[in-house]
Every structure is written in structure tokens, then in C-alpha cells.
GROMACS .gro file of N, CA and C in nm:
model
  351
    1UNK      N    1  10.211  17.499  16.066
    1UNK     CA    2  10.110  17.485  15.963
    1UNK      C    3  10.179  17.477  15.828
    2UNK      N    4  10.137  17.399  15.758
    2UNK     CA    5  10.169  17.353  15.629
    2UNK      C    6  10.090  17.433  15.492
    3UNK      N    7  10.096  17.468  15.402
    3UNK     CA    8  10.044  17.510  15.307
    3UNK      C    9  10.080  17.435  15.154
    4UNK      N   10  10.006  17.354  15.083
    4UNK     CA   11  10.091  17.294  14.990
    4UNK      C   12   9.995  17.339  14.822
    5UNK      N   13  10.021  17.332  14.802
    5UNK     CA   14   9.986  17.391  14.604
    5UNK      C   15  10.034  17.334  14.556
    6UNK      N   16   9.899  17.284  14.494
    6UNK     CA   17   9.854  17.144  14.375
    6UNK      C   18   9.971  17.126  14.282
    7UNK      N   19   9.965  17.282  14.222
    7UNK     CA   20   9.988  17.324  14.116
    7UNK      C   21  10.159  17.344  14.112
    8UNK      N   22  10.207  17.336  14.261
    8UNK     CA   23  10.370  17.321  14.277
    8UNK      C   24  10.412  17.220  14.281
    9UNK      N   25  10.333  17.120  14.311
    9UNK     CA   26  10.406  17.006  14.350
    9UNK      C   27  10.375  16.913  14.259
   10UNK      N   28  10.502  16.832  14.227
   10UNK     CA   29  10.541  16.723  14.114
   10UNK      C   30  10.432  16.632  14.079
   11UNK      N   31  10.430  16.589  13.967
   11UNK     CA   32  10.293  16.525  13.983
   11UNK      C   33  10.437  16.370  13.920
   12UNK      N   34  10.358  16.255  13.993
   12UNK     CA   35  10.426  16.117  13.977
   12UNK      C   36  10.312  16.035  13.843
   13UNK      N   37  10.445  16.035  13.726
   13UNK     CA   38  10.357  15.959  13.647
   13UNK      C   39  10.381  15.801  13.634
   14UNK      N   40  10.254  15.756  13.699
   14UNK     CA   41  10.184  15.652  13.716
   14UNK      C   42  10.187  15.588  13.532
   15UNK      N   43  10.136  15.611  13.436
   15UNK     CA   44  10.128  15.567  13.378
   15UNK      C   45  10.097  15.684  13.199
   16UNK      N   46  10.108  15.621  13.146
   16UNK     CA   47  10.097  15.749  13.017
   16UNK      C   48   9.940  15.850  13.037
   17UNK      N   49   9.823  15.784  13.132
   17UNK     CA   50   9.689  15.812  13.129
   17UNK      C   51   9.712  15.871  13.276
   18UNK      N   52   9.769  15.857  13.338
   18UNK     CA   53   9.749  15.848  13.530
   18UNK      C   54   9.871  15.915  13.599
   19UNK      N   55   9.827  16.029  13.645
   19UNK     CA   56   9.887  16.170  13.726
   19UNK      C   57   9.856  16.145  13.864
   20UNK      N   58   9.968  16.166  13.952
   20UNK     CA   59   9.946  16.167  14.093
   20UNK      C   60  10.034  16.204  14.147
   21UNK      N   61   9.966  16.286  14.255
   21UNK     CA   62  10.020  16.448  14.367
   21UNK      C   63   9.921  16.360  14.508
   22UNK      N   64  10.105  16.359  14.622
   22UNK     CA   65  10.025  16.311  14.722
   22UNK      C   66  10.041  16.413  14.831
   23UNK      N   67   9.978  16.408  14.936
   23UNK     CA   68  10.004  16.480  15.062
   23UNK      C   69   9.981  16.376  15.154
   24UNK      N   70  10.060  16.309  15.248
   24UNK     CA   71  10.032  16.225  15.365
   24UNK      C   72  10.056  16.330  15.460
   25UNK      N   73   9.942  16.253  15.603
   25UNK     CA   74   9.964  16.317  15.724
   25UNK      C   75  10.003  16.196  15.812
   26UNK      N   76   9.943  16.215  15.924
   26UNK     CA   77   9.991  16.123  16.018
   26UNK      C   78   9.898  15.988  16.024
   27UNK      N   79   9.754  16.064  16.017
   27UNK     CA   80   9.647  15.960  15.975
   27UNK      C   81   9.561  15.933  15.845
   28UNK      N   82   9.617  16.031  15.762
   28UNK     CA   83   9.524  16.000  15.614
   28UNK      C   84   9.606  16.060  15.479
   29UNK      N   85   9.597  16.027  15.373
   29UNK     CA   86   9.657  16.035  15.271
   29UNK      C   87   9.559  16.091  15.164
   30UNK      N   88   9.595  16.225  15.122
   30UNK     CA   89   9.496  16.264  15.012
   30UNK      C   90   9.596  16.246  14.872
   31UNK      N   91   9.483  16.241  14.764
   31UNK     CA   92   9.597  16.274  14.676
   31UNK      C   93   9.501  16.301  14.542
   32UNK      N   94   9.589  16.378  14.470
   32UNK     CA   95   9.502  16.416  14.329
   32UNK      C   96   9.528  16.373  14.225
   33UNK      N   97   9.437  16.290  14.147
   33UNK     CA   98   9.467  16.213  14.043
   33UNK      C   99   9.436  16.258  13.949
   34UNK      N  100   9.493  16.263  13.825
   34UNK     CA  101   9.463  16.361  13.700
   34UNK      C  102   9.462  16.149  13.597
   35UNK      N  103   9.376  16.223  13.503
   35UNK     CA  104   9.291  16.064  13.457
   35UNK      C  105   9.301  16.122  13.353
   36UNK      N  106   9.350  16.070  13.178
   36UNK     CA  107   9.328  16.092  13.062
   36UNK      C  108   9.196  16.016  13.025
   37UNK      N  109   9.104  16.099  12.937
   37UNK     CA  110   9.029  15.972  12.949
   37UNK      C  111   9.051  15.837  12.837
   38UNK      N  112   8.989  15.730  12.867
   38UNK     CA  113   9.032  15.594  12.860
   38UNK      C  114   9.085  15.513  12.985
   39UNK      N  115   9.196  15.617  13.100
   39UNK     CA  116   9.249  15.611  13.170
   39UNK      C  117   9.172  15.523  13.278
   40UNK      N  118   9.261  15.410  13.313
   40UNK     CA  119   9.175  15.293  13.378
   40UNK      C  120   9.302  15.291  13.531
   41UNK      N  121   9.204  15.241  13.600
   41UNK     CA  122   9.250  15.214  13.767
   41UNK      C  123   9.188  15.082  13.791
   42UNK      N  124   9.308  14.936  13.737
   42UNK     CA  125   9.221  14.821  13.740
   42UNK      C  126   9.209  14.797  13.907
   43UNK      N  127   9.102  14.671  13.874
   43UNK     CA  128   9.034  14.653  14.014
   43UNK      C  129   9.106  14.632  14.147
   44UNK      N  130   9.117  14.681  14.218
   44UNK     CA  131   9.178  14.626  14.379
   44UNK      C  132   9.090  14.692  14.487
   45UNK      N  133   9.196  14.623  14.628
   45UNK     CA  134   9.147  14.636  14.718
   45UNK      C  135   9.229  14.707  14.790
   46UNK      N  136   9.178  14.813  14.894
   46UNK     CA  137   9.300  14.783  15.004
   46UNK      C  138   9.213  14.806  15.173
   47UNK      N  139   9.247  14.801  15.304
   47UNK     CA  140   9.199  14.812  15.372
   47UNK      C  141   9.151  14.979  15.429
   48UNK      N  142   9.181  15.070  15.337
   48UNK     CA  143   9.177  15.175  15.358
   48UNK      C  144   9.011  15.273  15.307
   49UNK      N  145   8.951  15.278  15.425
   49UNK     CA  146   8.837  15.400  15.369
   49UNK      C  147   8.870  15.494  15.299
   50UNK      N  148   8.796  15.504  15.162
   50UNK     CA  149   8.846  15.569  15.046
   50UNK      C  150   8.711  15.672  15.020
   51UNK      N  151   8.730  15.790  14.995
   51UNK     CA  152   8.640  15.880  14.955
   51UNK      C  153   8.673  15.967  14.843
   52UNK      N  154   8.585  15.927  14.668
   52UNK     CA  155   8.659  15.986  14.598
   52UNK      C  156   8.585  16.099  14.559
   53UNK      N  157   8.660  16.220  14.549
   53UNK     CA  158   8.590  16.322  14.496
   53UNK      C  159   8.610  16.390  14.337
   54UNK      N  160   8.487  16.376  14.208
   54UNK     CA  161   8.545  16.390  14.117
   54UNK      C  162   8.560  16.575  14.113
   55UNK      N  163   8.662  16.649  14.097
   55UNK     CA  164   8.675  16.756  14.054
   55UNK      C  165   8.658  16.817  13.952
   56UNK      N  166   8.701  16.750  13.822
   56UNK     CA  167   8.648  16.811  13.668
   56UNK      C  168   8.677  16.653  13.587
   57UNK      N  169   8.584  16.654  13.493
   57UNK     CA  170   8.528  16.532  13.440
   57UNK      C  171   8.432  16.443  13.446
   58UNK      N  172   8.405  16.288  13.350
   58UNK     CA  173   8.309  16.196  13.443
   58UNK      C  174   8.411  16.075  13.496
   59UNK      N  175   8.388  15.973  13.512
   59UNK     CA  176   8.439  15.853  13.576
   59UNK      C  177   8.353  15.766  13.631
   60UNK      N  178   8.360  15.623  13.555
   60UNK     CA  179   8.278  15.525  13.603
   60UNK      C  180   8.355  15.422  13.705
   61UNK      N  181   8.303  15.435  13.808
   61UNK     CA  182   8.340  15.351  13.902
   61UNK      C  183   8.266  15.190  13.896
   62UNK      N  184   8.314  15.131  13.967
   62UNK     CA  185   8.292  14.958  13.993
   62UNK      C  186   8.321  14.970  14.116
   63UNK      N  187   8.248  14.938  14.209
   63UNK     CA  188   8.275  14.913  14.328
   63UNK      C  189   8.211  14.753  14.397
   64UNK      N  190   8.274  14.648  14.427
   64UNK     CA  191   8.245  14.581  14.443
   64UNK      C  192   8.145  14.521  14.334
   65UNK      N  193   8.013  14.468  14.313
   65UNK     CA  194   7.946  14.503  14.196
   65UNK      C  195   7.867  14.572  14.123
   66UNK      N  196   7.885  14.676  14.142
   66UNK     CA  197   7.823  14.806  14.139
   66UNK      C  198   7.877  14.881  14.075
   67UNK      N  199   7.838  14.964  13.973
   67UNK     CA  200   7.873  15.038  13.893
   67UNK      C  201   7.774  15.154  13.874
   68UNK      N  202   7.879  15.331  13.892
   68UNK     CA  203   7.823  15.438  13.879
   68UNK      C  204   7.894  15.496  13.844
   69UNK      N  205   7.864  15.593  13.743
   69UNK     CA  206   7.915  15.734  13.684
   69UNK      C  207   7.907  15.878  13.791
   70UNK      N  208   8.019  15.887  13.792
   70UNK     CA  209   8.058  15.987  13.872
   70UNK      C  210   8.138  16.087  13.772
   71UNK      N  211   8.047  16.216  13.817
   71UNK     CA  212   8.121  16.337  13.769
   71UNK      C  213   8.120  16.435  13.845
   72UNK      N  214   8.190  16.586  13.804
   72UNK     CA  215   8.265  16.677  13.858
   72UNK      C  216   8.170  16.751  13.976
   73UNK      N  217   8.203  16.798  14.092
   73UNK     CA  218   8.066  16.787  14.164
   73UNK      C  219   8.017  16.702  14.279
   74UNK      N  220   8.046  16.543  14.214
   74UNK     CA  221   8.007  16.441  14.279
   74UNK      C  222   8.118  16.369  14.354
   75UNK      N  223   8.108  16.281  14.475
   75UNK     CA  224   8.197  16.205  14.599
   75UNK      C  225   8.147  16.073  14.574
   76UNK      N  226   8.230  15.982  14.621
   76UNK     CA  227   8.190  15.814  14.609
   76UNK      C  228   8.247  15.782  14.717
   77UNK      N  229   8.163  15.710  14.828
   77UNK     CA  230   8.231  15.687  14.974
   77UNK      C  231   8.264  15.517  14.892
   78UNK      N  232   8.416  15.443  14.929
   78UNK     CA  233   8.449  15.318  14.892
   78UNK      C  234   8.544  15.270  14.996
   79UNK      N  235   8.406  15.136  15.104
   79UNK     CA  236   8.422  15.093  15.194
   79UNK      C  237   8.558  15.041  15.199
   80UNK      N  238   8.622  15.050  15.316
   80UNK     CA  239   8.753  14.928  15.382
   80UNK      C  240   8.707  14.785  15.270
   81UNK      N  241   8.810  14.719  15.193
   81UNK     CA  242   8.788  14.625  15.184
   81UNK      C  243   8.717  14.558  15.045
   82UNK      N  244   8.674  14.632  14.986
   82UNK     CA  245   8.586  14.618  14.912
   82UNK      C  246   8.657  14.648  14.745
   83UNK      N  247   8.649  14.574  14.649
   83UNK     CA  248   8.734  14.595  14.525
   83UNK      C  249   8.626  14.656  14.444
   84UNK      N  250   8.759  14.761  14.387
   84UNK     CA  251   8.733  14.870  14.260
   84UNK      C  252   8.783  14.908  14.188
   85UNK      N  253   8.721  14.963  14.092
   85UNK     CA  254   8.792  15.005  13.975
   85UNK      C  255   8.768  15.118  13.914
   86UNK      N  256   8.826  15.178  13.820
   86UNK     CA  257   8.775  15.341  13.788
   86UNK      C  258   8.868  15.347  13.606
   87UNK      N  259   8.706  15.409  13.537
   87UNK     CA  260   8.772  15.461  13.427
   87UNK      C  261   8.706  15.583  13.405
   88UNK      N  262   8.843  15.663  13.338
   88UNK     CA  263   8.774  15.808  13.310
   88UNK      C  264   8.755  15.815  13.207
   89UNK      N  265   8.602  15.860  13.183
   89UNK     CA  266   8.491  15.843  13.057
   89UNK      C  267   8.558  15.983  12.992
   90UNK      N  268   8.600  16.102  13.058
   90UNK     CA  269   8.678  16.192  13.000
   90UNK      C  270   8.790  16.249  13.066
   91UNK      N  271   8.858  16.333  13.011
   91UNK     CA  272   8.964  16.364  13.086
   91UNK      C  273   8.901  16.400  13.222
   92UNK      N  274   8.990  16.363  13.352
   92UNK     CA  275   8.932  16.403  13.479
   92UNK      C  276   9.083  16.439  13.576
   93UNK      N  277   8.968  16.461  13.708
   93UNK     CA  278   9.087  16.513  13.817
   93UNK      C  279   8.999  16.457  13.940
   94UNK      N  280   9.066  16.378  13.971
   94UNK     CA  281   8.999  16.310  14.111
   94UNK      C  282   9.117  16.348  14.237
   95UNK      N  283   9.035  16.420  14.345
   95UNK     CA  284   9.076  16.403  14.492
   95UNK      C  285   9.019  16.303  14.570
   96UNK      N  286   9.118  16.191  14.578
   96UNK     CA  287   9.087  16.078  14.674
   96UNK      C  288   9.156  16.102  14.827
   97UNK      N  289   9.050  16.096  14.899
   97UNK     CA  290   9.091  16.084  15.088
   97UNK      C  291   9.098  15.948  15.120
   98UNK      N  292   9.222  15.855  15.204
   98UNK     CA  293   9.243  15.762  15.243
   98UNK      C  294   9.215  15.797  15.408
   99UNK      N  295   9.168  15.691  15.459
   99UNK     CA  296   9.199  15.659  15.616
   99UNK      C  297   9.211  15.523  15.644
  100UNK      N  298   9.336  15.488  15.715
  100UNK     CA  299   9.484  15.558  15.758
  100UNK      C  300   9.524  15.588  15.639
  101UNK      N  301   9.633  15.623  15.685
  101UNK     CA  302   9.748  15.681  15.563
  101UNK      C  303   9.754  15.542  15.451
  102UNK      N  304   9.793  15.602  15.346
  102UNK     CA  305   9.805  15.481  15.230
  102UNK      C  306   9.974  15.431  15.256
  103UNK      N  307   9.981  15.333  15.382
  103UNK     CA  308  10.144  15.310  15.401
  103UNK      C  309  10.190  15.206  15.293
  104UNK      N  310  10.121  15.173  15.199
  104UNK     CA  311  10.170  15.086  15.084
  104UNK      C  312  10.204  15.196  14.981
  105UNK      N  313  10.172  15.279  14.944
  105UNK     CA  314  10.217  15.416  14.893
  105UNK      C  315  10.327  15.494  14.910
  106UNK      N  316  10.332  15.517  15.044
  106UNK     CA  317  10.459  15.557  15.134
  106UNK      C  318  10.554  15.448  15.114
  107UNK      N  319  10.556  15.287  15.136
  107UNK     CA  320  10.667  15.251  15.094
  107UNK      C  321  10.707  15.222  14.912
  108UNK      N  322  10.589  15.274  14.856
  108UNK     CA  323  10.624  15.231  14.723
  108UNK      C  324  10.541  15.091  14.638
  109UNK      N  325  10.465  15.027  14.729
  109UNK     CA  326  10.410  14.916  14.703
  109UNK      C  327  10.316  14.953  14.709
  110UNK      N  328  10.252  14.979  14.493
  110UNK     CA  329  10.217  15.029  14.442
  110UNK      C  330  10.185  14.995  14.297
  111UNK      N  331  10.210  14.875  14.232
  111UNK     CA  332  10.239  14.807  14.152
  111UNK      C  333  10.109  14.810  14.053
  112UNK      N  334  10.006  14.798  14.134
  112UNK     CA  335   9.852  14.802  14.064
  112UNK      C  336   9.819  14.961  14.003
  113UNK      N  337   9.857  15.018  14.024
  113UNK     CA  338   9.807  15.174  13.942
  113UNK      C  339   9.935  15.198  13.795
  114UNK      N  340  10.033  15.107  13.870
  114UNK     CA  341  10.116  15.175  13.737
  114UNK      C  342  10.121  15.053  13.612
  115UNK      N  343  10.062  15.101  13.498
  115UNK     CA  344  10.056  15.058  13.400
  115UNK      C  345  10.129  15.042  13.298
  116UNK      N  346  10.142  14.970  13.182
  116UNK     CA  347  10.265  14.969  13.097
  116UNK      C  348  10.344  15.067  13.062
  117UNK      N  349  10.474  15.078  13.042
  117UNK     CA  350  10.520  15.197  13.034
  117UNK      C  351  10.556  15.222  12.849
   0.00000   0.00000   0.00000
């Protein structure tokens, strides 16, 4: 059994706005995203069932064409397949669940979250 804390482990900066702490398993990839707000996640796709959960803050999602404000409290199920996007309306902390594992992550191909440096 594994035990891991948020709060120990390195957070990978993505971008001057965009914090990320991953944990992969064998079949799913969580990970916690810390969002300045302004902090944007332009649109993509990937084949992976995505479930985001906001922890503290709001965040407007785009999902396909659809657009909702999500805050702390609140989950956004975001189908296999389907393109999105996310900005945090204030500072936030999102736990996103992948299924399968995010293996474009694992190898590093990753290009769309990280923003100018």
C-alpha cells in the first residue's frame, strides 16, 4: 500500500498560472492542478474519460460546446473524445481522474498544457 501527500510531492510547473502533482496507477491517472486565476487550459482532446473535481475556487469549463462554471464542491464528467477547455475565474485547485492512465503524460507528450515560459 502506497500513501502519497499532496503537500510532499513536487508540484511540475506547467506554466507561470498552472501547477501539477501526478499519481499514476496501472489503470488511471489522478492529478492535482493548482490554476492562478486567468489561468487557461486551451482546448484539446484526448481519448481518456476525464472527471474533474473543483476543490477550492471557480472554473469555467467548455466542453465540446458547452460551457459551465464550476466551483469548489462541484465534478464535471468530460466524455472520451470530446474537446475542452478550462479557465480559472479564480485562483483554484482541481483534482482531475483519467481512465486509462494519461500515457501521453507518462511519456512527456504534453505540449498543450504548457504555456509560454
Amino acid at each position: 500500500m502506497q500513501v502519497k501527500r499532496w503537500e510532499s510531492e513536487p508540484v511540475e510547473e506547467l506554466s507561470p498560472a498552472i501547477g501539477r502533482q501526478v499519481v499514476h496507477t496501472a489503470n488511471m491517472t489522478v492529478a492535482r492542478i493548482t490554476l492562478g486565476a486567468g489561468g487557461v487550459v486551451p482546448r484539446h482532446d484526448h481519448v481518456h474519460e476525464q472527471v474533474a473535481n473543483v476543490l477550492q475556487g471557480r472554473c469555467r469549463f467548455v466542453v465540446g460546446d458547452e460551457e459551465q462554471v464550476v466551483e469548489a464542491g462541484e465534478s464535471l464528467v468530460i466524455p472520451s473524445g470530446v474537446p475542452h477547455e478550462v479557465e480559472a475565474l479564480t485562483d483554484a485547485v482541481v483534482l482531475d481522474v483519467f481512465a486509462p492512465v494519461r500515457d501521453d503524460w507518462v511519456r512527456g507528450d504534453d505540449a498543450y498544457l504548457r504555456g509560454p515560459r
